[in-house]
Every structure is written in C-alpha cells, then in structure tokens.
Tab-separated table of C-alpha atoms in Angstrom:
chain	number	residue	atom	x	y	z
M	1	UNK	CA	12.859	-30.183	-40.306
M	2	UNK	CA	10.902	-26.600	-40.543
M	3	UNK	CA	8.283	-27.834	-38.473
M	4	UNK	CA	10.809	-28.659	-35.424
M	5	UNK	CA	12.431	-25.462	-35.852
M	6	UNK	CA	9.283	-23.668	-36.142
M	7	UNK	CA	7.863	-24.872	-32.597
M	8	UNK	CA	11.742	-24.594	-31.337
M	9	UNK	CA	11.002	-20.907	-32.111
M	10	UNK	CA	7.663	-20.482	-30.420
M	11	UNK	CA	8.131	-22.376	-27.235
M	12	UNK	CA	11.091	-19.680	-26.679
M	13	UNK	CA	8.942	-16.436	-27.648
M	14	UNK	CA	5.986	-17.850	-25.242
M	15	UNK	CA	8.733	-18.044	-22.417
M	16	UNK	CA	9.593	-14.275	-23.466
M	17	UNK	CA	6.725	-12.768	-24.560
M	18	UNK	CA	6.756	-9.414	-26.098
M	19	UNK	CA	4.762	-7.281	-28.249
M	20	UNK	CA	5.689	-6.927	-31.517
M	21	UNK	CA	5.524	-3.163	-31.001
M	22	UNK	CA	8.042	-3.313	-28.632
M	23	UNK	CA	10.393	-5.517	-30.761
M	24	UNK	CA	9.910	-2.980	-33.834
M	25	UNK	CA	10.380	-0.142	-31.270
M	26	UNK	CA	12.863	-1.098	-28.016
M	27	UNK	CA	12.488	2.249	-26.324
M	28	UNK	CA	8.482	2.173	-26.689
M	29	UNK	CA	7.495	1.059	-22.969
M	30	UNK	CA	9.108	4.259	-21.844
M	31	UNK	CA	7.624	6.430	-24.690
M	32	UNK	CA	4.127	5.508	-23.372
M	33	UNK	CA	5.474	5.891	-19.347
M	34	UNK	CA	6.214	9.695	-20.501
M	35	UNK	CA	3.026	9.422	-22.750
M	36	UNK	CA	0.851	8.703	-19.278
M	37	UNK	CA	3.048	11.089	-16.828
M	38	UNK	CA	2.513	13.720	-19.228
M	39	UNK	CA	-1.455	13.553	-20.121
M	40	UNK	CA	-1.950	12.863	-15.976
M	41	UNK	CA	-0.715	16.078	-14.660
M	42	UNK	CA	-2.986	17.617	-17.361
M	43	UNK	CA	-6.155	15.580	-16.185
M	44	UNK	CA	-4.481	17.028	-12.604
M	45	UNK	CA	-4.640	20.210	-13.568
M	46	UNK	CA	-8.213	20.433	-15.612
M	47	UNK	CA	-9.424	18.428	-12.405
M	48	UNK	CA	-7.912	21.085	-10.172
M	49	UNK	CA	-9.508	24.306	-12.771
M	50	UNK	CA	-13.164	22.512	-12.464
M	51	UNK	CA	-12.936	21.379	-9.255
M	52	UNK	CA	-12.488	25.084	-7.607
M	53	UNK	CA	-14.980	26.263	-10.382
M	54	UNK	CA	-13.058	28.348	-12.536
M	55	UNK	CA	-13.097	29.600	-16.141
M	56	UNK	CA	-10.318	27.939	-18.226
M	57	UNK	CA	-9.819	31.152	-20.572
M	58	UNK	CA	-9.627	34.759	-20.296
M	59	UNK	CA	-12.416	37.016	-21.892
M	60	UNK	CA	-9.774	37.938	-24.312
M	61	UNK	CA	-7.397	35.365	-24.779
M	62	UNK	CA	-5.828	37.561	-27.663
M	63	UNK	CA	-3.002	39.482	-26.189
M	64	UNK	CA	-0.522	38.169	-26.187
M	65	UNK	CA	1.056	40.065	-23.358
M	66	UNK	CA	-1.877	40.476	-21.370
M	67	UNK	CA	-1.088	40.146	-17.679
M	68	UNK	CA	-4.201	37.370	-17.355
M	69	UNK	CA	-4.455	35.190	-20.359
M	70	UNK	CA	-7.094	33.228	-18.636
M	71	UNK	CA	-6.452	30.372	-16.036
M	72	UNK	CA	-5.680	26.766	-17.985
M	73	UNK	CA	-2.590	29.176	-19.407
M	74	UNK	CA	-1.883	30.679	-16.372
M	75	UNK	CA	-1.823	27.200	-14.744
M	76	UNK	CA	-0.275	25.460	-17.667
M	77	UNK	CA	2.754	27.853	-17.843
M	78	UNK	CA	3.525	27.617	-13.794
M	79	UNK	CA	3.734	24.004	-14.018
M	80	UNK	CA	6.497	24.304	-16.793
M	81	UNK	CA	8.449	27.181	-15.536
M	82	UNK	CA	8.737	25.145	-12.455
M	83	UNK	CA	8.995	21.414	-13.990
M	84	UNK	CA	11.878	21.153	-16.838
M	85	UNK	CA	10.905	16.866	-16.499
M	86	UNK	CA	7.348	17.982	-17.700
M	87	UNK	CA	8.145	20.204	-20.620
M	88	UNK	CA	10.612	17.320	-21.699
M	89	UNK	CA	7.660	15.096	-21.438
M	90	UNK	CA	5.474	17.669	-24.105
M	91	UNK	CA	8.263	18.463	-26.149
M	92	UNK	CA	8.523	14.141	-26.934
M	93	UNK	CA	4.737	13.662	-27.279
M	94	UNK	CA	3.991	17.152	-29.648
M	95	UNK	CA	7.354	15.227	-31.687
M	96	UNK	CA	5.535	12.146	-31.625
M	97	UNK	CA	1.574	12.677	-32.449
M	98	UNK	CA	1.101	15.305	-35.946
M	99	UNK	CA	-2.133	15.938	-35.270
M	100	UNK	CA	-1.118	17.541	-32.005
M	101	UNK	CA	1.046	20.047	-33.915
M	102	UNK	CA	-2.055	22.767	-33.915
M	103	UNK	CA	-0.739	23.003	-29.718
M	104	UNK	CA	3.107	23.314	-30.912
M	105	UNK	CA	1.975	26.899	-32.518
M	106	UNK	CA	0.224	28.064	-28.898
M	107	UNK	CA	3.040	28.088	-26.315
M	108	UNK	CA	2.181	28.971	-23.035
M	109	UNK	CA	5.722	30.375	-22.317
C-alpha cells in the first residue's frame, strides 16, 4: 500500500541524500563555490590593506578621475583588470543578492 511505497521512497533518498535546496536549484553547489572564491579574495585583500596598515579610502574619494581614489579601490580595481574569473564571480553574486545592488552603482573600473 502507501505505507510500503512511502518507506520504498525514503530508504532510496537516505542512500542519496540531498538538500532540498539543491533539488529546487541543481546548479546551487557551484553558486555558493563562486559565492566563497569571490568573498575570500576580498577577506585577502582587506587582510592584506590592514595588515601593512593602510587607509582603505582616499581623503576625497569624490573624483571620480582622481589619480588616487584611496587604496581598497586602488586594490580592488588591479585585482579585476588582471582577473576576468573574479569579475565573473561579482558580476553572479551582485545578480544574485538585491541588497548588494547599492555596490553595482560604485564600480571600481
């Protein structure tokens, strides 16, 4: 009956356990791999800006064109000029999180 089907069912799904997350959402595991790369090169990089003792802005972070607009820009914008993989990795998790939109309107580029 039911019943027999019903614990059919769940002896299979404990031999192949997965989340229901990932059954809503197939491509999730590497959504949060990108998720991790992407917020531990900027843990990297704040560790790197504290570590040598450094300001993270500029005195006038304003100007747009200024040659020095303060070093967590500075820093942020030579990691993506020289890693495509990393601005890939931002452009999926801005897409993904709204209330990291307010970062979408300050490029570093």
């Amino acid at each position: 009956g039911p019943h027999v089907v019903a614990i059919a069912k769940w002896e299979l799904f404990k031999k192949n356990p997965v989340s229901i997350k990932n059954r809503l959402n197939p491509d999730r595991p590497r959504v949060v791999q990108g998720n991790r790369e992407y917020f531990r090169t900027l843990i990297k990089a704040i560790k790197f800006i504290t570590g040598q003792e450094l300001a993270f802005r500029h005195q006038d972070e304003a100007e747009e064109n200024a040659e020095n607009r303060g070093n967590w820009k500075e820093l942020m914008k030579l990691l993506f000029d020289t890693n495509p993989e990393l601005v890939k990795l931002k452009e999926n998790v801005l897409s993904q999180h709204s209330y990291m939109l307010i970062t979408r309107r300050r490029r570093y580029s």
